[in-house]
Amino acid sequence: MADSSHPGLMRLANSVLQPGFVGTSAPTWLLRRIGEGLGSVVLFGRNIETPEQVAALTAQLRAENPGLIVAIDEEAGDVTRLEARNGSSWPGNLALGAVDDIDLTEQVARDIGHALREAGVTLNYAPSADVNSNPMNPVIGVRSFGPRTEVVSRHTAAWIRGLQSAGVAACAKHFPGHGDTNVDSHHGLPQARADASAIARTALPPFIAAMDAGVRTVMTAHMLTPAYDGELPATLSQKIINDLLRDELGFTGLVVTDGIEMGAVSDRYGIAGATVKALAGGCDAVCVGGESAEESTTVELTEAIVRAVLDGTVPEERLAEAASRVQEFADWSGKLARDAAPDGRSADIGLVAARRAVTVHRNGDASAEFPLVADAHVVELSPVTNLAIDGSTPWGVAGPLRALRPGTTSVRIGESELRGERDLLDRAALAPAAGRPLVVVVRDASRNRWMSQALAGLVRHRPDALVVEMGVPGGERPGAVHMTTHGATRVSGIAAAELLVGAG
């Protein structure tokens, strides 16, 4: 085997990998790999049950290497790992951008940071610095602070300041900006069609703001940006990583890939091929394990890196440079955690922020009981989420509303369950809601045609319906009352329910 016959190269190769794993305690193979030089580990929702359990897990990992980087993808809001089982205690970026109070954003991020540091996490793959300039974007959406560059820039900086003040390193993603795309990179290769001057005006400023705020990690996007490189996705492109990010923008920190098993790169080059090309292109660390979390994947990638050095595909000095940046970051992030204040949690700051993010529009041509004076029937139209969002994470308004009004009834319907408009009306509106107020909850209705059509049918038959949009708001606001939460996190559902009953 290549790794066993070249132990020095194997150790360098291990140091640049950031694998995930399965289980709520560390598997034996992972502990062994940490002892053999693995520099980082990534946690996902499957690794987390309680704060106490994850703190014990990170302590177990660090027993093998006190300087180990423990990373997580905790954007909060819809993309949560720490609270994947119950829903996030903090609203996501779109909600914070809608409020547009940078002090509030900094407070929320600081609270997230303290929770992560207590869990033993030293690197958070957040915030998303993408400008969601394409409202049909299937993978960014509510993960962005919004469609305006200046808003995204100032909140990206505030989020980084808040998180890092709590002792957890931030990561600006997805460079050079994933907002103006219409393909989910988990499944295909997105393409940004703007020219270099437009990208410089719209997509790059949030990353510049992130660097000014002290970010030391940038995550690349698995997307084609022909303005800079018409052949290779950003993750694999020297023109984007070295020429643009490092030489033109002056970034000297750690460059990490998005999940290397994602379809945008692995479908074309294989996981091992994409890993080698990412290192050759200028990335310093390779994130893997969101989907491919077996020991065999880590072994495969380690051996592929060693072979690439031996055959000259990746110069040894490039691998050594990447390993050195990983170590430098580990030293810096460890000091960041040690030097931070020990206690900085803000009671209910997430719910406070979620309440401020909700907007309410009344349609003057329709009448409805608002706030509700009777128990309501809630219809939740549920989309298929992208892989960045844990589909098992609770969301919606029915549960929080039932906590306030126990007589609430509800039904959740996905696209595959619909059998035409009559079926929808029978199940969701006419019979169950007879004599009751009707609340219709949607999530990205403007981006899901079936959902917008179902919503239109419900409102046509029940013009008194109250509509709650928990995704990116569209141009139309159907319903007698239209409420927008700017995210489907747990606290966003609570904030909407409170307004529905007049308790907010």
Coordinates of C-alpha atoms in Angstrom, one line a residue:
M1 CA 0.0 0.0 0.0
A2 CA 1.3 3.5 -0.8
D3 CA 0.7 4.9 2.6
S4 CA 2.4 2.2 4.6
S5 CA 5.5 2.3 2.5
H6 CA 5.9 6.1 2.8
P7 CA 5.0 7.0 6.4
G8 CA 6.2 10.6 6.1
L9 CA 4.0 11.3 3.1
M10 CA 1.1 9.4 4.7
R11 CA 1.3 11.7 7.8
L12 CA 1.2 14.8 5.6
A13 CA -1.7 13.4 3.6
N14 CA -3.6 12.6 6.8
S15 CA -3.0 16.1 8.1
V16 CA -4.9 17.8 5.2
L17 CA -8.0 15.6 5.4
Q18 CA -11.1 16.6 7.4
P19 CA -13.3 13.4 7.6
G20 CA -16.6 12.9 9.1
F21 CA -17.7 9.6 10.8
V22 CA -20.8 7.7 12.0
G23 CA -21.7 7.5 15.6
T24 CA -22.0 9.5 18.8
S25 CA -18.6 8.2 20.1
A26 CA -15.4 8.0 18.1
P27 CA -14.8 4.8 16.1
T28 CA -11.5 3.0 16.6
W29 CA -10.3 3.7 13.1
L30 CA -10.7 7.5 13.6
L31 CA -8.7 7.5 16.8
R32 CA -6.0 5.5 15.1
R33 CA -5.9 8.0 12.2
I34 CA -5.7 11.0 14.6
G35 CA -2.6 9.3 16.1
E36 CA -1.2 8.9 12.6
G37 CA -1.4 12.6 11.9
L38 CA -5.1 13.4 11.0
G39 CA -5.4 17.2 11.5
S40 CA -9.1 17.7 11.6
V41 CA -12.5 16.0 12.2
V42 CA -15.9 17.2 11.1
L43 CA -19.1 16.7 13.1
F44 CA -22.5 16.2 11.6
G45 CA -26.0 15.9 13.1
R46 CA -25.7 12.2 13.2
N47 CA -22.8 12.6 15.8
I48 CA -24.8 14.7 18.2
E49 CA -27.4 13.8 20.8
T50 CA -27.0 16.3 23.7
P51 CA -24.5 19.0 24.6
E52 CA -23.0 16.8 27.3
Q53 CA -22.5 13.9 24.8
V54 CA -20.8 16.0 22.1
A55 CA -18.5 17.6 24.7
A56 CA -17.5 14.1 25.8
L57 CA -17.0 13.1 22.1
T58 CA -14.7 16.0 21.4
A59 CA -12.8 15.4 24.6
Q60 CA -12.3 11.7 23.4
L61 CA -11.0 13.0 20.1
R62 CA -8.6 15.4 21.6
A63 CA -7.2 12.8 23.9
E64 CA -5.4 11.5 20.8
N65 CA -4.3 15.0 19.7
P66 CA -4.9 18.1 21.9
G67 CA -4.4 20.3 18.9
L68 CA -7.0 18.6 16.7
I69 CA -9.3 20.9 14.7
V70 CA -12.9 19.9 15.4
A71 CA -15.1 21.4 12.8
I72 CA -18.9 21.6 12.3
D73 CA -21.3 23.1 9.8
E74 CA -23.4 25.1 12.2
E75 CA -25.0 28.0 10.2
A76 CA -27.9 28.0 12.6
G77 CA -31.3 28.6 11.1
D78 CA -32.3 25.9 8.6
V79 CA -28.7 24.4 8.5
T80 CA -28.1 23.2 12.0
R81 CA -26.0 20.3 13.2
L82 CA -25.8 21.1 16.9
E83 CA -29.7 21.1 17.2
A84 CA -30.6 18.9 14.2
R85 CA -32.8 16.7 16.4
N86 CA -35.1 19.5 17.7
G87 CA -34.5 22.6 15.5
S88 CA -32.2 25.5 16.0
S89 CA -32.5 28.0 18.8
W90 CA -31.2 30.8 16.5
P91 CA -32.7 32.2 13.3
G92 CA -30.6 31.9 10.1
N93 CA -28.9 34.4 7.9
L94 CA -31.9 35.6 5.9
A95 CA -33.8 36.5 9.1
L96 CA -30.8 38.4 10.4
G97 CA -30.4 40.2 7.1
A98 CA -34.1 41.1 7.1
V99 CA -33.8 42.7 10.6
D100 CA -30.6 44.4 9.4
D101 CA -29.2 45.1 12.9
I102 CA -25.5 44.3 12.9
D103 CA -25.4 44.4 16.7
L104 CA -28.1 41.8 16.8
T105 CA -26.3 39.6 14.3
E106 CA -23.1 39.8 16.3
Q107 CA -25.0 38.9 19.5
V108 CA -26.6 35.8 17.8
A109 CA -23.3 34.7 16.4
R110 CA -21.6 35.1 19.7
D111 CA -24.2 33.0 21.4
I112 CA -23.7 30.3 18.8
G113 CA -20.0 30.5 19.3
H114 CA -20.3 30.0 23.1
A115 CA -22.5 27.0 22.6
L116 CA -20.0 25.5 20.1
R117 CA -17.0 26.2 22.3
E118 CA -18.7 24.5 25.2
A119 CA -19.1 21.5 22.9
G120 CA -15.4 21.5 22.1
V121 CA -15.7 22.8 18.5
T122 CA -12.9 25.0 17.2
L123 CA -14.0 25.7 13.6
N124 CA -17.4 26.5 12.3
Y125 CA -18.1 26.3 8.6
A126 CA -20.1 29.5 8.7
P127 CA -21.2 32.1 7.7
S128 CA -22.5 31.8 4.2
A129 CA -21.1 34.9 2.5
D130 CA -23.1 34.3 -0.7
V131 CA -25.3 37.0 -2.1
N132 CA -28.5 35.3 -3.0
S133 CA -29.0 37.3 -6.2
N134 CA -30.9 34.5 -7.9
P135 CA -34.2 33.9 -6.1
M136 CA -34.5 30.5 -7.7
N137 CA -31.2 29.3 -6.2
P138 CA -31.9 25.8 -4.9
V139 CA -29.1 25.5 -2.4
I140 CA -28.4 28.9 -0.9
G141 CA -31.8 30.7 -0.3
V142 CA -32.4 31.4 3.4
R143 CA -28.7 30.6 4.1
S144 CA -27.8 34.0 2.7
F145 CA -28.2 37.3 4.5
G146 CA -30.1 38.4 1.4
P147 CA -29.9 39.5 -2.3
R148 CA -28.1 42.8 -1.6
T149 CA -24.3 42.9 -1.6
E150 CA -24.0 45.6 1.0
V151 CA -26.3 43.9 3.5
V152 CA -24.5 40.5 3.0
S153 CA -21.1 42.2 3.5
R154 CA -21.9 44.0 6.8
H155 CA -23.7 41.0 8.3
T156 CA -21.0 38.6 7.2
A157 CA -18.4 40.7 9.0
A158 CA -20.7 41.1 12.1
W159 CA -21.3 37.3 12.3
I160 CA -17.6 36.6 12.1
R161 CA -16.8 39.1 14.8
G162 CA -19.4 37.6 17.1
L163 CA -18.5 34.0 16.5
Q164 CA -14.8 34.6 16.9
S165 CA -15.2 36.7 20.1
A166 CA -16.6 33.5 21.6
G167 CA -13.5 31.6 20.8
V168 CA -14.6 29.7 17.7
A169 CA -13.1 30.2 14.3
A170 CA -15.4 31.3 11.4
C171 CA -15.2 30.2 7.8
A172 CA -16.5 32.4 4.9
K173 CA -18.2 30.3 2.2
H174 CA -18.7 29.5 -0.7
F175 CA -15.9 31.4 -2.6
P176 CA -16.1 33.1 -5.1
G177 CA -19.9 33.3 -4.4
H178 CA -22.6 30.7 -4.9
G179 CA -25.6 33.0 -4.9
D180 CA -26.1 33.6 -8.6
T181 CA -26.6 29.9 -9.6
N182 CA -29.6 27.7 -10.3
V183 CA -28.0 24.2 -9.8
D184 CA -27.5 22.4 -6.5
S185 CA -23.8 21.5 -6.3
H186 CA -24.7 18.4 -4.3
H187 CA -26.0 16.9 -7.5
G188 CA -24.6 18.9 -10.5
L189 CA -22.2 21.6 -11.5
P190 CA -23.5 25.1 -11.1
Q191 CA -22.2 27.9 -13.2
A192 CA -21.9 31.6 -12.5
R193 CA -22.4 33.4 -15.8
A194 CA -21.5 37.0 -14.8
D195 CA -18.4 38.6 -16.0
A196 CA -15.4 39.4 -13.8
S197 CA -16.4 43.1 -13.2
A198 CA -20.0 42.1 -12.1
I199 CA -18.6 39.4 -9.8
A200 CA -16.2 41.9 -8.3
R201 CA -19.1 44.3 -7.6
T202 CA -21.7 41.8 -6.3
A203 CA -20.2 38.5 -5.1
L204 CA -16.7 39.3 -3.8
P205 CA -17.3 42.2 -1.4
P206 CA -18.7 39.9 1.4
F207 CA -15.5 37.9 1.3
I208 CA -13.4 41.0 1.4
A209 CA -15.5 42.1 4.4
A210 CA -14.9 38.7 6.0
M211 CA -11.1 39.1 5.7
D212 CA -11.3 42.6 7.1
A213 CA -13.2 41.1 10.1
G214 CA -10.4 38.6 10.7
V215 CA -11.6 35.4 9.1
R216 CA -8.8 32.8 8.8
T217 CA -10.7 30.2 6.8
V218 CA -12.4 30.3 3.4
M219 CA -14.4 27.5 1.9
T220 CA -14.5 27.1 -1.9
A221 CA -17.5 26.5 -4.1
H222 CA -18.0 23.5 -6.3
M223 CA -19.0 25.7 -9.2
L224 CA -17.8 26.8 -12.6
T225 CA -16.9 30.5 -12.9
P226 CA -15.9 31.1 -16.5
A227 CA -15.0 34.7 -15.8
Y228 CA -11.9 33.3 -14.1
D229 CA -11.7 29.7 -15.2
G230 CA -13.8 28.1 -17.9
E231 CA -12.6 24.5 -17.3
L232 CA -12.2 23.8 -13.6
P233 CA -14.7 24.4 -10.7
A234 CA -13.4 26.9 -8.1
T235 CA -12.4 24.1 -5.6
L236 CA -9.9 22.8 -8.2
S237 CA -8.8 26.0 -9.8
Q238 CA -5.4 27.6 -9.3
K239 CA -6.8 30.7 -11.2
I240 CA -9.5 31.2 -8.6
I241 CA -7.7 30.0 -5.4
N242 CA -4.2 31.3 -6.1
D243 CA -4.6 34.1 -8.6
L244 CA -7.9 35.6 -7.3
L245 CA -8.2 34.7 -3.6
R246 CA -4.6 34.7 -2.6
D247 CA -2.8 37.1 -5.0
E248 CA -5.5 39.6 -5.8
L249 CA -7.5 39.6 -2.6
G250 CA -4.6 38.9 -0.3
F251 CA -5.9 36.0 1.7
T252 CA -3.2 34.1 3.6
G253 CA -5.2 31.7 5.7
L254 CA -6.6 28.2 5.3
V255 CA -8.5 27.3 2.2
V256 CA -10.9 24.3 2.7
T257 CA -13.0 22.5 0.2
D258 CA -16.8 22.1 0.4
G259 CA -17.7 18.4 0.8
I260 CA -15.5 16.7 -1.8
E261 CA -18.0 13.9 -2.4
M262 CA -20.6 16.3 -3.7
G263 CA -21.7 15.6 -7.2
A264 CA -20.4 18.8 -8.8
V265 CA -16.8 17.5 -8.5
S266 CA -17.0 13.8 -7.7
D267 CA -19.2 12.9 -10.6
R268 CA -16.5 14.2 -13.0
Y269 CA -13.3 13.3 -11.2
G270 CA -14.3 10.7 -8.5
I271 CA -13.7 11.5 -4.8
A272 CA -10.0 10.7 -5.0
G273 CA -9.5 12.5 -8.2
A274 CA -11.3 15.6 -6.9
T275 CA -9.2 15.5 -3.7
V276 CA -5.9 15.4 -5.7
K277 CA -7.0 18.2 -8.0
A278 CA -8.2 20.3 -5.1
L279 CA -4.8 20.1 -3.4
A280 CA -3.0 20.7 -6.7
G281 CA -5.2 23.7 -7.3
G282 CA -4.3 25.4 -4.0
C283 CA -6.8 24.0 -1.3
D284 CA -5.2 23.2 2.0
A285 CA -7.8 21.0 3.6
V286 CA -10.3 18.5 2.1
C287 CA -13.6 18.2 3.8
V288 CA -15.2 14.7 3.4
G289 CA -17.7 12.6 5.2
G290 CA -21.1 14.3 4.8
E291 CA -22.1 11.3 2.7
S292 CA -18.9 9.1 2.6
A293 CA -18.0 8.6 6.2
E294 CA -16.5 5.2 6.1
E295 CA -12.9 4.4 7.1
S296 CA -12.4 3.1 3.5
T297 CA -12.9 6.6 2.1
T298 CA -10.2 8.1 4.3
V299 CA -7.8 5.3 3.4
E300 CA -8.6 5.8 -0.3
L301 CA -8.0 9.6 -0.1
T302 CA -4.8 9.2 1.9
E303 CA -3.4 6.8 -0.6
A304 CA -4.5 8.9 -3.6
I305 CA -2.6 11.9 -2.1
V306 CA 0.5 9.9 -1.5
R307 CA 0.4 8.5 -5.1
A308 CA -0.1 11.9 -6.5
V309 CA 3.0 13.2 -4.8
L310 CA 5.0 10.2 -5.9
D311 CA 4.0 10.6 -9.5
G312 CA 4.4 14.4 -9.5
T313 CA 0.7 15.4 -9.9
V314 CA 1.0 17.2 -6.5
P315 CA 4.4 18.6 -5.8
E316 CA 5.6 17.5 -2.3
E317 CA 6.2 21.2 -1.4
R318 CA 2.5 21.9 -2.2
L319 CA 1.4 19.2 0.2
A320 CA 3.9 20.4 2.8
E321 CA 2.5 24.0 2.4
A322 CA -1.0 22.8 2.8
A323 CA -0.1 20.8 5.9
S324 CA 1.7 23.8 7.4
R325 CA -1.4 26.0 6.9
V326 CA -3.5 23.4 8.7
Q327 CA -1.1 23.4 11.6
E328 CA -0.9 27.2 11.7
F329 CA -4.7 27.3 11.8
A330 CA -4.9 24.7 14.5
D331 CA -2.4 26.7 16.6
W332 CA -4.3 29.9 16.1
S333 CA -7.8 28.5 16.6
G334 CA -6.6 26.7 19.8
K335 CA -5.4 30.0 21.2
L336 CA -8.6 31.7 20.1
A337 CA -10.6 29.2 22.2
R338 CA -8.3 29.5 25.2
D339 CA -8.3 33.3 25.3
A340 CA -12.1 33.8 24.9
A341 CA -14.3 34.8 27.9
P342 CA -15.7 31.7 29.6
D343 CA -19.3 32.7 29.7
G344 CA -21.2 34.7 27.2
R345 CA -24.6 33.1 26.5
S346 CA -27.4 35.5 25.9
A347 CA -30.7 34.2 27.2
D348 CA -33.3 33.8 24.4
I349 CA -31.3 36.0 22.0
G350 CA -32.3 33.6 19.2
L351 CA -36.0 33.9 19.9
V352 CA -35.7 37.7 20.2
A353 CA -34.0 37.8 16.8
A354 CA -36.6 35.5 15.2
R355 CA -39.5 37.6 16.6
R356 CA -37.9 40.8 15.0
A357 CA -37.5 39.0 11.7
V358 CA -41.2 38.2 11.2
T359 CA -43.1 40.6 8.9
V360 CA -46.9 40.7 8.5
H361 CA -48.9 42.0 5.5
R362 CA -52.7 42.4 5.5
N363 CA -54.6 42.1 2.3
G364 CA -57.1 44.9 2.3
D365 CA -59.5 43.0 0.0
A366 CA -59.9 40.0 2.3
S367 CA -60.9 39.5 5.9
A368 CA -59.7 37.1 8.5
E369 CA -59.6 36.6 12.2
F370 CA -56.1 37.8 13.2
P371 CA -55.0 37.3 15.8
L372 CA -56.8 34.0 16.0
V373 CA -59.8 33.9 18.3
A374 CA -60.5 30.2 17.7
D375 CA -58.5 27.0 17.3
A376 CA -57.1 26.8 13.8
H377 CA -56.5 24.0 11.2
V378 CA -52.9 24.2 9.9
V379 CA -51.8 22.9 6.5
E380 CA -48.1 22.7 6.0
L381 CA -46.9 22.2 2.4
S382 CA -43.5 20.5 2.7
P383 CA -40.8 20.6 0.0
V384 CA -37.8 18.3 -0.5
T385 CA -34.9 20.1 1.1
N386 CA -31.3 20.2 -0.3
L387 CA -28.6 18.0 1.4
A388 CA -27.2 20.9 3.4
I389 CA -30.4 20.8 5.4
D390 CA -31.2 17.8 7.5
G391 CA -34.6 16.7 6.3
S392 CA -35.4 15.2 9.7
T393 CA -35.0 18.5 11.6
P394 CA -38.4 19.6 12.9
W395 CA -39.9 22.8 11.3
G396 CA -43.2 24.5 10.9
V397 CA -45.9 26.4 12.8
A398 CA -48.3 23.6 13.7
G399 CA -46.3 22.3 16.7
P400 CA -45.6 25.7 18.3
L401 CA -49.2 26.8 17.7
R402 CA -50.5 23.6 19.3
A403 CA -48.4 24.4 22.4
L404 CA -50.3 27.7 22.6
R405 CA -53.7 26.4 21.4
P406 CA -54.0 22.7 22.2
G407 CA -57.1 22.4 20.0
T408 CA -55.0 23.1 16.9
T409 CA -55.3 20.4 14.2
S410 CA -52.8 20.0 11.4
V411 CA -51.8 18.1 8.3
R412 CA -48.4 18.1 6.4
I413 CA -48.4 17.4 2.7
G414 CA -45.6 16.8 0.3
E415 CA -45.6 17.0 -3.5
S416 CA -45.7 13.2 -3.9
E417 CA -48.8 12.9 -1.7
L418 CA -51.0 15.2 -3.8
R419 CA -53.7 13.6 -5.9
G420 CA -55.1 16.7 -7.5
E421 CA -56.7 19.9 -6.3
R422 CA -59.9 18.1 -5.0
D423 CA -57.8 15.8 -2.9
L424 CA -55.9 18.7 -1.5
L425 CA -59.0 20.6 -0.7
D426 CA -60.7 17.6 0.9
R427 CA -57.7 16.7 3.1
A428 CA -56.4 20.1 3.8
A429 CA -59.1 22.7 3.8
L430 CA -62.8 21.9 3.3
A431 CA -63.5 19.1 5.8
P432 CA -60.8 19.4 8.4
A433 CA -61.1 23.2 8.6
A434 CA -64.8 23.5 8.4
G435 CA -65.8 26.4 10.7
R436 CA -62.1 26.9 11.7
P437 CA -59.6 29.5 10.7
L438 CA -57.2 28.1 8.1
V439 CA -53.4 28.6 8.4
V440 CA -51.3 27.6 5.4
V441 CA -47.6 27.2 5.9
V442 CA -45.2 27.1 3.0
R443 CA -41.5 27.0 2.5
D444 CA -40.0 28.6 -0.6
A445 CA -43.4 28.6 -2.4
S446 CA -42.1 30.8 -5.2
R447 CA -39.3 28.2 -6.0
N448 CA -41.6 25.2 -5.9
R449 CA -44.3 25.3 -8.6
W450 CA -46.4 22.6 -7.1
M451 CA -46.5 24.4 -3.8
S452 CA -47.4 27.8 -5.2
Q453 CA -50.2 26.1 -7.2
A454 CA -51.5 24.3 -4.1
L455 CA -51.3 27.5 -2.1
A456 CA -53.3 29.4 -4.8
G457 CA -56.0 26.7 -4.8
L458 CA -56.3 26.8 -1.0
V459 CA -56.5 30.6 -0.9
R460 CA -59.0 30.6 -3.8
H461 CA -61.4 28.4 -1.8
R462 CA -60.5 30.0 1.5
P463 CA -59.8 33.7 0.9
D464 CA -59.7 34.2 4.7
A465 CA -56.6 31.9 5.0
L466 CA -53.6 33.1 6.9
V467 CA -50.4 32.2 5.1
V468 CA -47.0 31.8 6.7
E469 CA -44.0 31.7 4.3
M470 CA -40.9 30.2 6.0
G471 CA -38.5 30.3 3.1
V472 CA -37.4 33.0 0.7
P473 CA -40.3 35.4 0.2
G474 CA -41.6 35.7 -3.4
G475 CA -43.1 38.7 -5.1
E476 CA -46.7 37.8 -4.3
R477 CA -48.2 37.7 -0.8
P478 CA -51.4 35.6 -1.0
G479 CA -53.8 35.2 1.8
A480 CA -55.9 37.5 3.9
V481 CA -52.9 37.8 6.1
H482 CA -49.4 36.9 4.8
M483 CA -46.6 36.4 7.3
T484 CA -42.9 35.9 6.4
T485 CA -40.5 34.4 8.9
H486 CA -37.4 34.4 6.7
G487 CA -36.5 30.9 7.7
A488 CA -37.9 27.6 9.0
T489 CA -36.0 27.3 12.2
R490 CA -37.6 26.2 15.4
V491 CA -37.6 29.7 16.9
S492 CA -39.1 31.1 13.7
G493 CA -42.0 28.8 14.1
I494 CA -42.5 29.9 17.7
A495 CA -42.3 33.6 16.7
A496 CA -45.0 33.0 14.0
A497 CA -47.2 31.1 16.3
E498 CA -47.0 33.8 18.9
L499 CA -48.2 36.4 16.4
L500 CA -51.0 34.2 15.2
V501 CA -52.5 34.1 18.7
G502 CA -51.6 37.6 19.6
A503 CA -49.0 36.6 22.2
G504 CA -46.0 38.1 20.4

